[in-house]
Every structure is written in C-alpha cells, then in structure tokens.
C-alpha cells in the first residue's frame, strides 16, 4: 500500500508480564475512516493504541504513521486517554487542559501564543464547553470531562486520532455530540480510531471495525465483519492454547 | 493445620532463641575478654554483666517483634506509614519524660504510643476531609509531629537537669541504655505481637491479601487493620530505645523485605523475617559495644542492609544471580536444541538416506564455519546427544538426541500449523514465534494442539511433522518419519 | 511543667528581634524564608506527582553524598556540596528503581530500604570521622541543623558591597534559579505531572523530566540542609504546598501562596523560638504546620456551613 496511509502496523507484538499480550497484529488503515476497536476485557485494545504511540514498549514488529516512524510523525497523531488515567484534583482549569493540546506545536520553554489560545477557544466552542473555560476540572461531570479531553485532542490539529474508551460513563447527550464530532472529522478526511466498550453501539457508530483478542481476529467494513461467526471467535473465550503457550514462554523469559 | 504448624514454629523459634542467647552471650563475653585490649576491657568492667545481657536480650526481642510486624508492612505496602509514625512519636517521648522529669520507661512508652496513634488518626482525618493525597498526609504528620518533638527536646535541654535527660539517645538509639523496665516492656510487646500473630494468623493473612474479600466472608477487616496499627505502634515504641526514631522503620522493613525475597509462603516469611530481625539486632548491638560508643541504630540498619543485599543478589529462587544463571542455562539449552534441529534438517534434505550427518553440510546449512560447527558438536557430544566420528567429519545421533531432535522439530512445525490454522496467522509470520516457543512447549500442550489439529501430518510449508510413533520408536537407524 | 514554657515577655519576643537583635535575627529569618520558598516551589511538583516521600528519602540520603564528597575533595565548598548532593540524589533514585525493577519488592519498601541504609552509612562514616577528629559534625546537627549559625557566618562581600552570609547567598541563588526554571519550563512540568500518557504520545521524554526534577530536588535539599537539617527539609517540602493547596486550585496561585507561607512561617516561627527558647527550625515548622491546620479547619467549617445552607 502507499506509504501515505495514516496507520500501518506490521506483525506487532507487545508483551509484559502477567498482562494481556498482543501477538502478530497486521493492519493498514486508510484516511477518512471512523474505526472502532472492539473485543473482550483484557484483550489488549488499550495496549494496542498505547503501543502505537510508544507509551508501551513493542517487543516485535513496527508501526508507521504516514510512512514514517511514530516518533517522526507524532505531531500528526492526537490522543484521548481514558478518563481515569488522570488526577482530576489537579490544579488546572478547562482552558489549561485544552491548551496542553497545543504543546506539541511549541518549542521547549515557549509560551502558548495568541494563536494557540484562539484555537483552544475554537475547540472548546466545538464541544460546547467554552462557557466553563475557567472551571477547575474536578468540578466537571463525567460528560464534561470527556468533552474537555476531546477538545484537547482537537487542539492538537492532528490527522489521526486515537481514543481510549471515550464513551464510558458519559451521558447520552454528550455521547451523541461526540459521535457527531467524530463523523465530522471523518468527513474532513481525518482518521479516527476508537477503542470502544459497547458492542451494540459499535455497529451504529463506526464504518469499520477492528476485532481484537490478543491477536487480530478481523478488520474490515462493519457490515462485513459484524457477523455472529466473527463475534463468536472474538468474544467466545480466549484461544486457550495460544494464551497458555504464550504464558509459558513469558514465565520462562521473565524468571 | 497451618495455625498449629505455625505456632509450633514460633515456639521452636523462641526456644532456640533462648538457647542461642545463652550460648551467644557466653561466647561474646569470652570474645570480648579475649580480644579486648585496655580500653575494651575497661569498658567491659564499667558495664556490669547485667546490661550486656539486657542489651542482647533486648535486641533479640525487638528483632522478633519488628521482624513480624514488618512482614505486614511490606505486604500491605505500608512501609512509608511506618516511617511517618516512627518520626511522629518524638513529642510523645518528650511528654513521657516531662511526666516525671526522668526517663521513666513506662511513661515514655505510653506517651509515645498515644502520640503514634494520634499521628495515624491525623493521617486518616486529612485523607477523609481534604483532597490531599496519602503521601502528603503522611509527610505532614511525619514532619509536623517531629518538629514539635524537636522543639520540646530543645526546650527540655534548657530545664535544670535537662542536659542529662539522655533523650537525645532516642535519635539514633543506644542499646546500652536499656534497663530492666525497658526489657520488661520489650518482652511484653514481643509476647503480645507473637501471640496475636499466631492466634489470628489466618485472619491477618486474609485481610492483608484482600481486605474487601475478607469482609465479604465475615472477617472484620477494619478491626484487624486497627489491631495491626496498634501492634505497629507498640513495636515502634519498643524499638526506639535501641534503634532511634529516625531508623526504626528500617528495622521493621528491611528484614521483612529480605524475607520477602527468599520465600513464597506467608508463614515462612514471618519466620525468616523474625530470624533476620534477631540476627540483625544482636549483631548491631554487638558492633555498638565494640565500636567505641557508636550509636546502635545505624549499625543495625547497615547489618540489615547487608542481609537484604545478599538476599537480593543471591536469593536461591528470586535472586538476581539465580535469575541470571537460569537465563544463561536456558539460553544454552536453546542453542543446543537449535543445533539438533539443524542436524535433523540436514538429514531430512537427504530424505534420511544416510544415518550420519556430514559436518560440512551443517556448516553450509547454518552459514557457519567448520570450527563453529565442531564446537557446537562437541557441546552436543558432551550432553550425550550425538557422537562425533573419529575423523571428526561425521556426526551421528544418540537415541536421546534423536528423540529430542524429533520433539523440537515437531513442536516447531505443530506450532506453525496451529498459528496458521486456528489463529489465522499469515504463513510468513509464524516462523519467528515458533522459534521461541518450540523450546518451552510441554507435552500436555502438545497433546492439545495435536488433537485440535486432528493429528495433521504436514506443516504450513509442506514438511512432515514427526509424530508420536517416530519419537517413541526404538532407535536403530533414523528412518523417515511417517508422512502421508 | 510550668518551668518548661518560659514567660511571654512581649518586649523580648516581639519587639527586640526587629530592633536591638536585628542584625542577628534578620539573617535567620531571611534564611528561613528562602529555605521555605525554594523547598516549597519544588515541593508543589512533588505533591502533584505523589512523590512527597521521595523528598523524605532524598533528604536523608544526601548525607553520605556530602560526607564522601568531603572525604574525596577535602573541602566543603559550594561546588563540592552540590556535587555530593547531586550524586547522592541520582544514586538514590537509581537504586530504588533497580530494586523495584529487578525484584518483587515494591516501591514503598524499596524507598525505605535505600534511604535508611544510605543514611545509616552516612551517620556511621560521620561518627568515625568525628571520632578521628577530622570534622566536627554531630548527629543533632545532621538532623535538625542549626539555623542560628547562619547569623554567625561572615558576610560575603562583592565589589565592596556587603551582601549576606554565604549560606544565605547559596539558598537565594537556588531559590531564584528554581523560580526561573519553573517559569521557563512551566508547560513541560505541567504536562508531565498531569498526564504522562499524553506527554509520551507527544514525544516528551518523561523519564528525563523526572530525573531533572530529582536533580533539582537534590540541589535544593543540600542548600537547605545546613540550615534546617534532614527532617525539617521534608517539612519545608511538604507543608507550604499543602497550605497552598487548601486555598487554591490554580497552580500559579499555589506557587505564590507557597512563597507567602514560607515568609510568614519564618517570621512567626522565629518569634516562637525566641519565646520558647527552642530550636529555630523546629519552631518554624511548627508555626507553618499551625498555618496549615488553620486553613484546614477553615475549609472544613466552610464546607459544613455550605451543607447546612
């Protein structure tokens, strides 16, 4: 495939003791897609996107963003982590958090410029949080917190967006608003990849799906892969032999 | 069953301790008199026999109580809580002194304990009523209480007789200062700790491991938590005299951490920790006597640290050296088995027409020099897996070697087949994974894979998979494995 | 008991320090305020990263670093001190993570083991050296410093102008540099403390920032060490930021409040120590803790009133 694909993953394996492992993942995602990653708990969905971004170490295989390594093109990737990964008592307000999205564009020691603050305000506007710009983040509801995270990712002005369970613990109105925004991004030619926790809504929201359970079970347009066969394979209990053998290997290597 | 075994162990421990104390004491006295010159002898005579005995017994007792309590701290991740509490008791010590203007051990004990419990209460309250985090609350109690203590100590120094209060020994500890009452207190605390740990062994273990679950099966987790905090306060206060405020948490944590590295069983960890505690305590106090007035605390901590470092590096199962050794021997086995695999493949290329393998062909197959091949051949011969011919040009398998070669090749090819069929891997992806896994697959997993794949005979590349019959057949000359 | 607390002589406690005893007291107060400021600024980041007790650990393990540096270089100049502290700080952090990564021992126990052993080593070496007559350091000094000695230090002159005693200059330098660094790297420190996942995904090297912070911490601690000793440094690292956190949810405001706390606690603490005739550093920490307790109680009352209303 052309080296201009937003995301290309080859034979990706991630291993760390006692946690779910990823084994030999291969896929290529073109631009302008809204992709959902689904799979049972502990299947490695979060691990997958963290490995792409270099937050977790890769044991084998590689990742390319628009044909280059992640570290070269990290500016083109926006990230929305899980809400629980952050201390909401931190003394920052909504605007501070969204401005963090602009840090990738600033040099070491450079202050956010007028332009950055403008963009931050626009992004807050898009998620309808501008009125709360000066609130400390701990005072927000779950849905509002998620919107702030989303605004921060939008402020990164990326071409690829990786999101980790953005719909967990969020009210219906916020969920709908987020989906609309994601669709907008897709229309603009961006690539949005979302780790999702809920099967039924997955079918509705995403045009393509990645089904993951330690290894790639299937990837393709939703209508094609959302079949009971494939779902069975994904959710119907781990490949016990695979996980036993891989566990044996890691026990061996770790001890 | 565990409880009686455990209490038996503790009783045996105490008996051994008393015997050891007696003999060690005798030995040490003679050591001191024999090796001492001048100054040492003088000091020996100014200290009466009794205080040496007290010091030794005291350090053994505190070793037991700190060792046992430390296990709970390490396992429940409360090490830094003990650090905070041990600093927080300083004002209590000062108040204890002020009660009667003397160093009354009981008053100091009560003062320190009350202060310690107050400290843990304040930590809890800060956590409950503010957004401050655990480490901040602990740090606050540690420094605020300690500062109050320091102020009181300096104020006491201004009082008549305050200079001789001896309270500054509480900073770094001086085991020589232990008197009869101190010993009784130490003995009482140790007895209490041992008794409660033995009686409530299973509850304490359960709540340490998973307090929520324990609560759900009816064990009052909070009661045991507070019980542990109380015992912790007692252990800290009783150890203060010997180790000092600043380093008590070391006596609690280090022996237990060392024990943690040496065993996988909770009861064993308790015993080992107590033994380490006793050894550390006695060595530390001995060094303190020999070493011209050096405070005991730092010496005990250094001793404990040595034990810990030894356990860390040389622990039999989890030690760094042991692990490195294990990795190295595994790596050797892997190299050996890979060599066997290549031998098998060379024979296979020929359809097993010859019953020997030419060294040159191996070199070509593996892109190695003849010397390299000969070297690995010698290793294999040493392991009785092959025989090298007299002219060193040919190799033959032994029965064991052939069997192992077949097993490895079978594992590799079965795994590749499994990955491509059942796990839908692309054919060119499977080789590297198989290279790793072939060495660790046990027979039970192999059986499962074979049945999952319906005893297929060919791997994804079309090569024959050695079956059970091939491997278990009596070895005469290697014959071609049954292929379909 | 009533001998313990001296009479409160208004003249002696409140007035004299600013008049007749001014030359003596001013350097002590300034030192106290600067120590509180430098420690407090970096303490804010320690609290945000939940590393308050690493501050405790490093303030203890600095000791062997200083002693070894002294033995090697046979001097106690600023450079030697800083070097010793820096090496000690790095060694501490490296050892703790070594134990954590290579064994089952978790971070809290690993921290405890490392800093107590290093501190014990430092004390033993110090005692041996003192017994041998090489240096005059006693255990109490290590633990609670003697800030009053600052007043007795000769005043450093620069271009003919009398400035301040050397320790004061040192800590002033460290405070100013800390403030500048915090302002310059405000956003990097903010994002690495707030969201490590996002920081890594943006290509920031979080471990480099962590070690940088630890080095800064070591230098701050060693500068404060001689004035307030090991344990009080921990107080200065933790109490001012806690005070600030009770009052504000904005980081820049918190830093200002930290500076405020440092100054007020220094002045109040000094008066307290004059009255009680006790350790000056101890009194400063006690006063600072009372300030925290005051705002803590205040916030509890406010929330109770809010509930009722």
PDB file of C-alpha atoms in Angstrom, chain C residues 112-225:
ATOM      1  CA  UNK C 112      12.541   2.725  52.765  1.00  0.00           C
ATOM      2  CA  UNK C 113      15.408   0.262  52.366  1.00  0.00           C
ATOM      3  CA  UNK C 114      17.525   2.548  50.191  1.00  0.00           C
ATOM      4  CA  UNK C 115      17.294   5.755  52.115  1.00  0.00           C
ATOM      5  CA  UNK C 116      17.667   4.255  55.577  1.00  0.00           C
ATOM      6  CA  UNK C 117      20.726   2.245  54.584  1.00  0.00           C
ATOM      7  CA  UNK C 118      22.321   5.228  52.852  1.00  0.00           C
ATOM      8  CA  UNK C 119      21.539   7.473  55.797  1.00  0.00           C
ATOM      9  CA  UNK C 120      22.902   4.931  58.272  1.00  0.00           C
ATOM     10  CA  UNK C 121      26.052   4.719  56.170  1.00  0.00           C
ATOM     11  CA  UNK C 122      26.364   8.476  56.269  1.00  0.00           C
ATOM     12  CA  UNK C 123      25.924   8.620  60.037  1.00  0.00           C
ATOM     13  CA  UNK C 124      28.461   5.879  60.692  1.00  0.00           C
ATOM     14  CA  UNK C 125      31.078   7.456  58.437  1.00  0.00           C
ATOM     15  CA  UNK C 126      30.450  10.823  60.052  1.00  0.00           C
ATOM     16  CA  UNK C 127      30.830   9.388  63.543  1.00  0.00           C
ATOM     17  CA  UNK C 128      34.038   7.644  62.573  1.00  0.00           C
ATOM     18  CA  UNK C 129      35.432  10.818  61.061  1.00  0.00           C
ATOM     19  CA  UNK C 130      34.361  12.876  64.067  1.00  0.00           C
ATOM     20  CA  UNK C 131      35.943  10.387  66.430  1.00  0.00           C
ATOM     21  CA  UNK C 132      39.089  10.572  64.365  1.00  0.00           C
ATOM     22  CA  UNK C 133      38.975  14.319  64.710  1.00  0.00           C
ATOM     23  CA  UNK C 134      38.645  15.143  61.024  1.00  0.00           C
ATOM     24  CA  UNK C 135      35.402  17.025  61.155  1.00  0.00           C
ATOM     25  CA  UNK C 136      33.169  18.389  63.746  1.00  0.00           C
ATOM     26  CA  UNK C 137      29.700  17.234  62.894  1.00  0.00           C
ATOM     27  CA  UNK C 138      27.389  15.845  65.445  1.00  0.00           C
ATOM     28  CA  UNK C 139      24.292  13.808  64.982  1.00  0.00           C
ATOM     29  CA  UNK C 140      21.953  16.502  66.091  1.00  0.00           C
ATOM     30  CA  UNK C 141      23.305  18.917  63.557  1.00  0.00           C
ATOM     31  CA  UNK C 142      22.595  16.457  60.812  1.00  0.00           C
ATOM     32  CA  UNK C 143      19.066  16.002  61.879  1.00  0.00           C
ATOM     33  CA  UNK C 144      17.958  19.437  62.728  1.00  0.00           C
ATOM     34  CA  UNK C 145      20.662  21.729  61.529  1.00  0.00           C
ATOM     35  CA  UNK C 146      21.338  24.922  63.326  1.00  0.00           C
ATOM     36  CA  UNK C 147      19.934  27.812  61.509  1.00  0.00           C
ATOM     37  CA  UNK C 148      21.235  30.219  64.122  1.00  0.00           C
ATOM     38  CA  UNK C 149      24.758  29.525  62.929  1.00  0.00           C
ATOM     39  CA  UNK C 150      23.853  31.319  59.758  1.00  0.00           C
ATOM     40  CA  UNK C 151      23.868  34.566  61.628  1.00  0.00           C
ATOM     41  CA  UNK C 152      27.385  33.897  62.791  1.00  0.00           C
ATOM     42  CA  UNK C 153      28.777  33.259  59.348  1.00  0.00           C
ATOM     43  CA  UNK C 154      30.890  36.002  57.864  1.00  0.00           C
ATOM     44  CA  UNK C 155      29.156  38.215  55.394  1.00  0.00           C
ATOM     45  CA  UNK C 156      30.271  37.752  51.824  1.00  0.00           C
ATOM     46  CA  UNK C 157      31.333  40.872  50.040  1.00  0.00           C
ATOM     47  CA  UNK C 158      31.022  41.509  46.361  1.00  0.00           C
ATOM     48  CA  UNK C 159      32.509  44.534  44.678  1.00  0.00           C
ATOM     49  CA  UNK C 160      32.859  46.151  48.036  1.00  0.00           C
ATOM     50  CA  UNK C 161      29.222  45.789  48.971  1.00  0.00           C
ATOM     51  CA  UNK C 162      28.379  43.600  51.930  1.00  0.00           C
ATOM     52  CA  UNK C 163      25.791  41.132  50.799  1.00  0.00           C
ATOM     53  CA  UNK C 164      24.928  38.258  53.040  1.00  0.00           C
ATOM     54  CA  UNK C 165      26.384  35.241  54.739  1.00  0.00           C
ATOM     55  CA  UNK C 166      27.440  32.539  52.302  1.00  0.00           C
ATOM     56  CA  UNK C 167      24.675  30.038  53.099  1.00  0.00           C
ATOM     57  CA  UNK C 168      22.079  32.724  52.525  1.00  0.00           C
ATOM     58  CA  UNK C 169      23.548  33.548  49.154  1.00  0.00           C
ATOM     59  CA  UNK C 170      23.552  29.892  48.235  1.00  0.00           C
ATOM     60  CA  UNK C 171      19.925  29.343  49.059  1.00  0.00           C
ATOM     61  CA  UNK C 172      18.945  32.666  47.500  1.00  0.00           C
ATOM     62  CA  UNK C 173      20.655  31.570  44.311  1.00  0.00           C
ATOM     63  CA  UNK C 174      18.904  28.234  44.369  1.00  0.00           C
ATOM     64  CA  UNK C 175      15.521  29.873  45.001  1.00  0.00           C
ATOM     65  CA  UNK C 176      15.925  32.319  42.155  1.00  0.00           C
ATOM     66  CA  UNK C 177      17.107  29.613  39.775  1.00  0.00           C
ATOM     67  CA  UNK C 178      14.197  27.356  40.782  1.00  0.00           C
ATOM     68  CA  UNK C 179      11.707  30.119  40.118  1.00  0.00           C
ATOM     69  CA  UNK C 180      13.239  30.859  36.742  1.00  0.00           C
ATOM     70  CA  UNK C 181      13.289  27.196  35.743  1.00  0.00           C
ATOM     71  CA  UNK C 182       9.704  26.715  36.845  1.00  0.00           C
ATOM     72  CA  UNK C 183       8.631  29.722  34.806  1.00  0.00           C
ATOM     73  CA  UNK C 184      10.652  28.711  31.775  1.00  0.00           C
ATOM     74  CA  UNK C 185       9.551  25.104  31.707  1.00  0.00           C
ATOM     75  CA  UNK C 186       6.130  25.661  33.148  1.00  0.00           C
ATOM     76  CA  UNK C 187       4.206  23.825  30.490  1.00  0.00           C
ATOM     77  CA  UNK C 188       6.574  20.836  30.271  1.00  0.00           C
ATOM     78  CA  UNK C 189       6.481  20.365  34.046  1.00  0.00           C
ATOM     79  CA  UNK C 190       2.729  20.782  33.972  1.00  0.00           C
ATOM     80  CA  UNK C 191       2.001  18.239  31.306  1.00  0.00           C
ATOM     81  CA  UNK C 192       4.465  15.608  32.537  1.00  0.00           C
ATOM     82  CA  UNK C 193       2.952  15.878  36.007  1.00  0.00           C
ATOM     83  CA  UNK C 194      -0.642  15.867  34.808  1.00  0.00           C
ATOM     84  CA  UNK C 195      -0.816  13.288  32.025  1.00  0.00           C
ATOM     85  CA  UNK C 196       2.161  11.022  31.376  1.00  0.00           C
ATOM     86  CA  UNK C 197       0.359   9.136  28.601  1.00  0.00           C
ATOM     87  CA  UNK C 198      -0.300  12.293  26.617  1.00  0.00           C
ATOM     88  CA  UNK C 199       3.239  13.555  27.297  1.00  0.00           C
ATOM     89  CA  UNK C 200       4.756  10.375  25.908  1.00  0.00           C
ATOM     90  CA  UNK C 201       2.438  10.392  22.924  1.00  0.00           C
ATOM     91  CA  UNK C 202       3.652  13.907  22.164  1.00  0.00           C
ATOM     92  CA  UNK C 203       7.229  12.725  22.181  1.00  0.00           C
ATOM     93  CA  UNK C 204       8.222  14.245  25.543  1.00  0.00           C
ATOM     94  CA  UNK C 205      10.759  12.145  27.381  1.00  0.00           C
ATOM     95  CA  UNK C 206       9.032  11.779  30.737  1.00  0.00           C
ATOM     96  CA  UNK C 207      11.944   9.997  32.400  1.00  0.00           C
ATOM     97  CA  UNK C 208      14.293  12.859  31.530  1.00  0.00           C
ATOM     98  CA  UNK C 209      11.948  15.340  33.201  1.00  0.00           C
ATOM     99  CA  UNK C 210      11.664  13.040  36.213  1.00  0.00           C
ATOM    100  CA  UNK C 211      15.409  12.858  36.673  1.00  0.00           C
ATOM    101  CA  UNK C 212      15.726  16.583  36.088  1.00  0.00           C
ATOM    102  CA  UNK C 213      13.267  17.203  38.881  1.00  0.00           C
ATOM    103  CA  UNK C 214      15.164  14.824  41.165  1.00  0.00           C
ATOM    104  CA  UNK C 215      18.422  16.636  40.482  1.00  0.00           C
ATOM    105  CA  UNK C 216      16.806  19.983  41.212  1.00  0.00           C
ATOM    106  CA  UNK C 217      15.404  18.474  44.395  1.00  0.00           C
ATOM    107  CA  UNK C 218      18.828  17.265  45.489  1.00  0.00           C
ATOM    108  CA  UNK C 219      20.337  20.697  44.993  1.00  0.00           C
ATOM    109  CA  UNK C 220      17.527  22.431  46.849  1.00  0.00           C
ATOM    110  CA  UNK C 221      17.776  19.958  49.694  1.00  0.00           C
ATOM    111  CA  UNK C 222      21.510  20.329  50.118  1.00  0.00           C
ATOM    112  CA  UNK C 223      21.227  24.078  50.189  1.00  0.00           C
ATOM    113  CA  UNK C 224      18.599  23.856  52.884  1.00  0.00           C
ATOM    114  CA  UNK C 225      20.329  21.084  54.761  1.00  0.00           C
TER     115      UNK C 225
END
